């Protein structure tokens, strides 16, 4: 019951899986969520201190189930990593309200819902929150307008929550990755040719001339979640090879 506990939404693949492994190495028990049991199970094999709950962050009953599980099983929550996100692409003139709702329900409404539900546990632990945003929130790309705007919303929420929750000793920060090699690109609704073309074009515009790895994002998240960052709140850390500079 004494081990510190981290909850990582979308901890099954990509950046979330790397954060999960790093936080487990850092000594946390890590609870991960996602919609797909198979990938959650795989991610949980990364370290003995990882457990999973099948939970869709856009469904309020699933969010409550996840928080209840953390409370009943571990009795505490020290770190909330709001990482779950989707990035379907669509030219703006083809955007439907369904497309809008799907992205916002996961990236923004889900983040708000799980954060509100986690606050009582975070108050008790004087814990902290790391929101996984994106450089697209500040430097949006054509074709991912709705996704980019969800990340702008996350940046604003990070700053206001840092101020609102500071009196309780809760820190709130954001990490904004640039292009990171993860399965997210296969889920954008683009052909492999389009993805390769976009990846090449993006790499050329990154000062470090390459995609980053999920582990490179996890290292910064690990720092922000730790006591080493005890005077850091309301910040947005870029892990983007200089892309947004
Ligand atoms: P992945 O697709 O690999 O990971 C997304 C994770 O979120 C998966 O675990 C997925 O599991 C989960 N997820 C998606 N929808 C939901 C939902 N409704 N409820 C719960 N879990 C959900 O992508 P990345 O690792 O790349 O993305 C992680 C975060 O990083 C996202 O917020 C993304 O916007 C951000 N990011 C990524 C960048 C990149 O270049 N890769 C750049 C900038 C930001 P499942 O589908 O099984 O639910």
Short mmCIF file of C-alpha atoms and ligand atoms in Angstrom, two decimals:
data_model
loop_
_atom_site.label_atom_id
_atom_site.label_comp_id
_atom_site.label_asym_id
_atom_site.label_seq_id
_atom_site.Cartn_x
_atom_site.Cartn_y
_atom_site.Cartn_z
CA UNK A 1 0.00 0.00 0.00
CA UNK A 2 3.01 2.34 0.46
CA UNK A 3 4.46 2.32 -3.06
CA UNK A 4 3.71 5.54 -4.94
CA UNK A 5 1.18 5.08 -7.73
CA UNK A 6 1.03 6.57 -11.23
CA UNK A 7 -1.93 6.36 -13.60
CA UNK A 8 -1.08 6.57 -17.31
CA UNK A 9 -4.00 6.88 -19.73
CA UNK A 10 -3.22 5.24 -23.06
CA UNK A 11 -0.31 3.39 -21.49
CA UNK A 12 -0.49 0.48 -23.92
CA UNK A 13 1.50 1.66 -26.95
CA UNK A 14 3.86 4.37 -28.20
CA UNK A 15 4.67 7.26 -25.87
CA UNK A 16 2.35 5.98 -23.11
CA UNK A 17 4.04 2.57 -23.05
CA UNK A 18 7.49 4.21 -22.79
CA UNK A 19 6.31 6.51 -19.97
CA UNK A 20 4.82 3.49 -18.21
CA UNK A 21 8.10 1.55 -18.34
CA UNK A 22 10.14 4.56 -17.20
CA UNK A 23 7.85 5.32 -14.22
CA UNK A 24 7.93 1.65 -13.18
CA UNK A 25 11.75 1.79 -13.30
CA UNK A 26 11.54 5.02 -11.24
CA UNK A 27 9.81 3.00 -8.50
CA UNK A 28 6.12 3.71 -9.02
CA UNK A 29 3.40 1.13 -9.32
CA UNK A 30 1.92 2.10 -12.68
CA UNK A 31 -1.72 1.56 -13.59
CA UNK A 32 -2.39 1.91 -17.31
CA UNK A 33 -5.62 2.34 -19.23
CA UNK A 34 -6.68 1.93 -22.84
CA UNK A 35 -9.46 0.38 -24.85
CA UNK A 36 -7.61 -2.70 -26.11
CA UNK A 37 -6.83 -5.49 -23.65
CA UNK A 38 -4.26 -7.17 -25.91
CA UNK A 39 -1.93 -4.15 -26.10
CA UNK A 40 -2.49 -3.28 -22.43
CA UNK A 41 -1.44 -6.82 -21.48
CA UNK A 42 1.69 -6.49 -23.66
CA UNK A 43 2.65 -3.17 -22.08
CA UNK A 44 2.14 -4.61 -18.60
CA UNK A 45 4.84 -7.23 -19.34
CA UNK A 46 7.45 -4.43 -19.47
CA UNK A 47 7.88 -4.45 -15.67
CA UNK A 48 6.46 -6.28 -12.66
CA UNK A 49 5.04 -3.05 -11.20
CA UNK A 50 2.52 -2.44 -13.98
CA UNK A 51 -1.17 -3.34 -13.92
CA UNK A 52 -3.90 -2.45 -16.38
CA UNK A 53 -7.59 -1.58 -16.57
CA UNK A 54 -9.54 -1.66 -19.82
CA UNK A 55 -11.10 1.81 -19.78
CA UNK A 56 -12.11 4.28 -22.47
CA UNK A 57 -11.29 7.79 -21.28
CA UNK A 58 -14.20 9.21 -23.30
CA UNK A 59 -16.72 7.11 -21.29
CA UNK A 60 -17.54 8.55 -17.84
CA UNK A 61 -18.40 5.13 -16.36
CA UNK A 62 -15.00 3.77 -17.47
CA UNK A 63 -13.22 6.79 -16.00
CA UNK A 64 -14.98 6.26 -12.65
CA UNK A 65 -14.12 2.54 -12.80
CA UNK A 66 -10.43 3.34 -13.37
CA UNK A 67 -10.22 5.82 -10.48
CA UNK A 68 -12.16 3.46 -8.18
CA UNK A 69 -9.76 0.64 -9.06
CA UNK A 70 -6.75 2.81 -8.19
CA UNK A 71 -8.36 3.91 -4.91
CA UNK A 72 -9.59 0.47 -3.83
CA UNK A 73 -6.50 -1.47 -4.90
CA UNK A 74 -3.72 0.97 -4.05
CA UNK A 75 -5.30 3.53 -1.71
CA UNK A 76 -3.43 6.40 -3.31
CA UNK A 77 -2.56 8.21 -6.54
CA UNK A 78 0.62 10.30 -6.85
CA UNK A 79 0.96 10.95 -10.56
CA UNK A 80 -1.64 11.32 -13.33
CA UNK A 81 -0.28 11.18 -16.88
CA UNK A 82 -2.96 12.31 -19.34
CA UNK A 83 -1.52 10.70 -22.44
CA UNK A 84 -4.45 9.02 -24.26
CA UNK A 85 -4.99 10.73 -27.57
CA UNK A 86 -6.06 10.22 -31.15
CA UNK A 87 -5.08 12.20 -34.25
CA UNK A 88 -7.28 11.42 -37.24
CA UNK A 89 -6.50 13.78 -40.11
CA UNK A 90 -9.08 15.49 -42.35
CA UNK A 91 -9.01 18.64 -44.46
CA UNK A 92 -10.99 21.28 -42.56
CA UNK A 93 -13.67 21.64 -45.24
CA UNK A 94 -14.49 17.93 -44.81
CA UNK A 95 -14.72 18.08 -41.02
CA UNK A 96 -17.96 16.71 -39.59
CA UNK A 97 -19.32 17.17 -36.10
CA UNK A 98 -18.77 13.43 -35.61
CA UNK A 99 -15.05 13.86 -36.42
CA UNK A 100 -14.92 16.84 -34.04
CA UNK A 101 -16.73 15.00 -31.21
CA UNK A 102 -14.61 11.85 -31.56
CA UNK A 103 -11.35 13.75 -31.16
CA UNK A 104 -12.54 16.18 -28.50
CA UNK A 105 -14.22 13.44 -26.44
CA UNK A 106 -10.91 11.61 -26.06
CA UNK A 107 -8.30 14.36 -26.13
CA UNK A 108 -10.09 17.05 -24.11
CA UNK A 109 -13.33 15.86 -22.46
CA UNK A 110 -11.71 12.59 -21.36
CA UNK A 111 -8.73 14.46 -19.94
CA UNK A 112 -11.01 16.82 -18.03
CA UNK A 113 -13.17 13.97 -16.71
CA UNK A 114 -10.33 11.81 -15.41
CA UNK A 115 -8.53 14.82 -13.94
CA UNK A 116 -11.60 16.00 -12.00
CA UNK A 117 -12.10 12.46 -10.68
CA UNK A 118 -8.42 12.13 -9.72
CA UNK A 119 -8.15 15.43 -7.82
CA UNK A 120 -9.27 14.10 -4.39
CA UNK A 121 -6.54 11.42 -4.50
CA UNK A 122 -3.93 13.90 -5.81
CA UNK A 123 -4.83 16.37 -3.03
CA UNK A 124 -4.19 13.65 -0.45
CA UNK A 125 -0.77 12.78 -1.94
CA UNK A 126 0.19 16.33 -3.04
CA UNK A 127 0.77 14.64 -6.35
CA UNK A 128 1.21 15.99 -9.83
CA UNK A 129 -0.21 15.86 -13.33
CA UNK A 130 1.59 15.70 -16.68
CA UNK A 131 -0.54 16.35 -19.75
CA UNK A 132 0.78 15.04 -23.06
CA UNK A 133 0.10 17.85 -25.49
CA UNK A 134 1.78 18.34 -28.88
CA UNK A 135 3.87 20.89 -30.69
CA UNK A 136 0.84 20.97 -33.04
CA UNK A 137 -0.96 22.94 -30.30
CA UNK A 138 1.37 25.88 -31.03
CA UNK A 139 2.50 25.15 -34.56
CA UNK A 140 -0.51 23.47 -36.18
CA UNK A 141 -0.25 21.56 -39.41
CA UNK A 142 -2.81 21.66 -42.26
CA UNK A 143 -4.99 18.56 -42.26
CA UNK A 144 -5.04 18.10 -38.48
CA UNK A 145 -6.93 21.25 -37.50
CA UNK A 146 -9.25 19.65 -34.95
CA UNK A 147 -6.47 17.58 -33.36
CA UNK A 148 -4.21 20.66 -33.18
CA UNK A 149 -6.97 22.65 -31.48
CA UNK A 150 -7.42 19.94 -28.82
CA UNK A 151 -3.75 20.34 -27.95
CA UNK A 152 -4.17 24.13 -27.73
CA UNK A 153 -6.99 23.47 -25.27
CA UNK A 154 -4.74 21.14 -23.25
CA UNK A 155 -2.05 23.84 -23.05
CA UNK A 156 -4.58 26.33 -21.66
CA UNK A 157 -5.99 23.79 -19.20
CA UNK A 158 -2.45 23.00 -18.01
CA UNK A 159 -1.79 26.63 -17.15
CA UNK A 160 -5.10 27.29 -15.41
CA UNK A 161 -5.00 24.02 -13.46
CA UNK A 162 -1.45 24.78 -12.32
CA UNK A 163 -2.82 27.97 -10.76
CA UNK A 164 -6.01 26.43 -9.35
CA UNK A 165 -4.35 23.38 -7.85
CA UNK A 166 -1.16 25.02 -6.55
CA UNK A 167 -2.79 25.78 -3.15
CA UNK A 168 -3.19 22.01 -2.68
CA UNK A 169 0.47 21.32 -3.52
CA UNK A 170 -0.46 19.74 -6.85
CA UNK A 171 1.83 20.59 -9.79
CA UNK A 172 0.51 20.50 -13.37
CA UNK A 173 2.75 20.52 -16.44
CA UNK A 174 2.54 19.69 -20.12
CA UNK A 175 4.96 17.93 -22.43
CA UNK A 176 4.70 18.80 -26.11
CA UNK A 177 6.28 16.17 -28.31
CA UNK A 178 7.23 16.87 -31.90
CA UNK A 179 7.20 14.01 -34.41
CA UNK A 180 7.73 10.78 -32.47
CA UNK A 181 7.82 7.35 -34.07
CA UNK A 182 4.72 5.58 -32.70
CA UNK A 183 1.69 3.68 -34.04
CA UNK A 184 -0.34 6.94 -34.08
CA UNK A 185 0.64 7.63 -37.70
CA UNK A 186 -0.91 4.33 -38.87
CA UNK A 187 -4.25 5.41 -37.36
CA UNK A 188 -4.53 8.83 -39.03
CA UNK A 189 -6.59 7.57 -41.95
CA UNK A 190 -3.77 8.07 -44.48
CA UNK A 191 -2.20 5.61 -46.96
CA UNK A 192 1.32 4.30 -46.29
CA UNK A 193 2.56 6.43 -49.19
CA UNK A 194 0.99 9.57 -47.71
CA UNK A 195 2.44 8.76 -44.28
CA UNK A 196 5.97 8.24 -45.73
CA UNK A 197 5.69 11.49 -47.69
CA UNK A 198 4.55 13.41 -44.61
CA UNK A 199 7.25 11.80 -42.43
CA UNK A 200 9.99 12.78 -44.89
CA UNK A 201 8.68 16.33 -45.16
CA UNK A 202 8.46 16.68 -41.37
CA UNK A 203 11.97 15.27 -40.82
CA UNK A 204 13.40 17.93 -43.14
CA UNK A 205 11.85 20.71 -41.08
CA UNK A 206 13.08 19.35 -37.72
CA UNK A 207 16.41 20.99 -36.82
CA UNK A 208 17.70 17.64 -35.48
CA UNK A 209 16.59 16.09 -38.83
CA UNK A 210 14.87 13.03 -37.41
CA UNK A 211 11.82 11.72 -35.57
CA UNK A 212 12.17 11.33 -31.82
CA UNK A 213 11.64 8.14 -29.86
CA UNK A 214 8.95 7.50 -27.26
CA UNK A 215 11.76 6.96 -24.72
CA UNK A 216 13.03 10.50 -25.34
CA UNK A 217 9.59 11.83 -24.33
CA UNK A 218 9.39 9.48 -21.33
CA UNK A 219 12.66 10.87 -19.90
CA UNK A 220 11.21 14.38 -19.68
CA UNK A 221 7.92 13.12 -18.23
CA UNK A 222 9.88 11.17 -15.60
CA UNK A 223 11.69 14.38 -14.60
CA UNK A 224 8.47 16.42 -14.36
CA UNK A 225 6.77 13.71 -12.30
CA UNK A 226 9.68 13.56 -9.87
CA UNK A 227 10.56 15.72 -6.88
CA UNK A 228 13.48 17.09 -8.92
CA UNK A 229 10.83 19.26 -10.60
CA UNK A 230 9.33 20.46 -7.30
CA UNK A 231 9.37 24.13 -8.40
CA UNK A 232 8.07 23.42 -11.92
CA UNK A 233 4.37 23.99 -12.53
CA UNK A 234 2.33 25.49 -15.37
CA UNK A 235 5.18 24.72 -17.76
CA UNK A 236 5.18 23.26 -21.23
CA UNK A 237 8.27 21.23 -22.10
CA UNK A 238 8.99 20.64 -25.78
CA UNK A 239 10.51 17.33 -26.85
CA UNK A 240 10.59 18.08 -30.54
CA UNK A 241 14.13 18.24 -31.91
CA UNK A 242 13.71 22.00 -32.16
CA UNK A 243 10.67 21.76 -34.48
CA UNK A 244 8.56 24.33 -32.64
CA UNK A 245 11.38 26.77 -31.95
P1 LIG B 1 -0.47 5.70 -29.90
O1 LIG B 1 -1.59 5.56 -30.86
O2 LIG B 1 0.66 4.73 -29.94
O3 LIG B 1 -1.03 5.70 -28.40
C1 LIG B 1 -2.28 6.22 -28.06
C2 LIG B 1 -2.70 5.57 -26.77
O4 LIG B 1 -3.94 6.14 -26.34
C3 LIG B 1 -2.94 4.07 -26.91
O5 LIG B 1 -2.60 3.44 -25.70
C4 LIG B 1 -4.44 4.01 -27.14
O6 LIG B 1 -4.94 2.71 -26.81
C5 LIG B 1 -4.90 5.09 -26.17
N1 LIG B 1 -6.23 5.61 -26.44
C6 LIG B 1 -6.72 6.14 -27.59
N2 LIG B 1 -7.98 6.50 -27.43
C7 LIG B 1 -8.31 6.19 -26.14
C8 LIG B 1 -9.48 6.30 -25.37
N3 LIG B 1 -10.63 6.80 -25.87
N4 LIG B 1 -9.46 5.87 -24.08
C9 LIG B 1 -8.33 5.37 -23.55
N5 LIG B 1 -7.19 5.22 -24.23
C10 LIG B 1 -7.19 5.63 -25.51
O7 LIG B 1 0.07 7.18 -30.10
P2 LIG B 1 1.21 8.05 -29.39
O8 LIG B 1 1.95 7.27 -28.40
O9 LIG B 1 1.94 8.71 -30.48
O10 LIG B 1 0.32 9.16 -28.67
C11 LIG B 1 0.30 9.37 -27.27
C12 LIG B 1 0.03 10.84 -27.01
O11 LIG B 1 1.13 11.61 -27.56
C13 LIG B 1 -1.23 11.37 -27.68
O12 LIG B 1 -1.88 12.26 -26.80
C14 LIG B 1 -0.70 12.14 -28.88
O13 LIG B 1 -1.55 13.18 -29.28
C15 LIG B 1 0.62 12.67 -28.33
N6 LIG B 1 1.57 13.07 -29.36
C16 LIG B 1 2.13 12.15 -30.22
C17 LIG B 1 3.04 12.58 -31.18
C18 LIG B 1 3.69 11.64 -32.14
O14 LIG B 1 4.37 12.12 -33.08
N7 LIG B 1 3.57 10.35 -31.99
C19 LIG B 1 3.40 14.00 -31.31
C20 LIG B 1 2.75 14.86 -30.36
C21 LIG B 1 1.89 14.41 -29.43
P3 LIG B 1 -6.34 2.16 -27.44
O15 LIG B 1 -6.41 2.63 -28.86
O16 LIG B 1 -6.25 0.68 -27.30
O17 LIG B 1 -7.41 2.75 -26.58
#
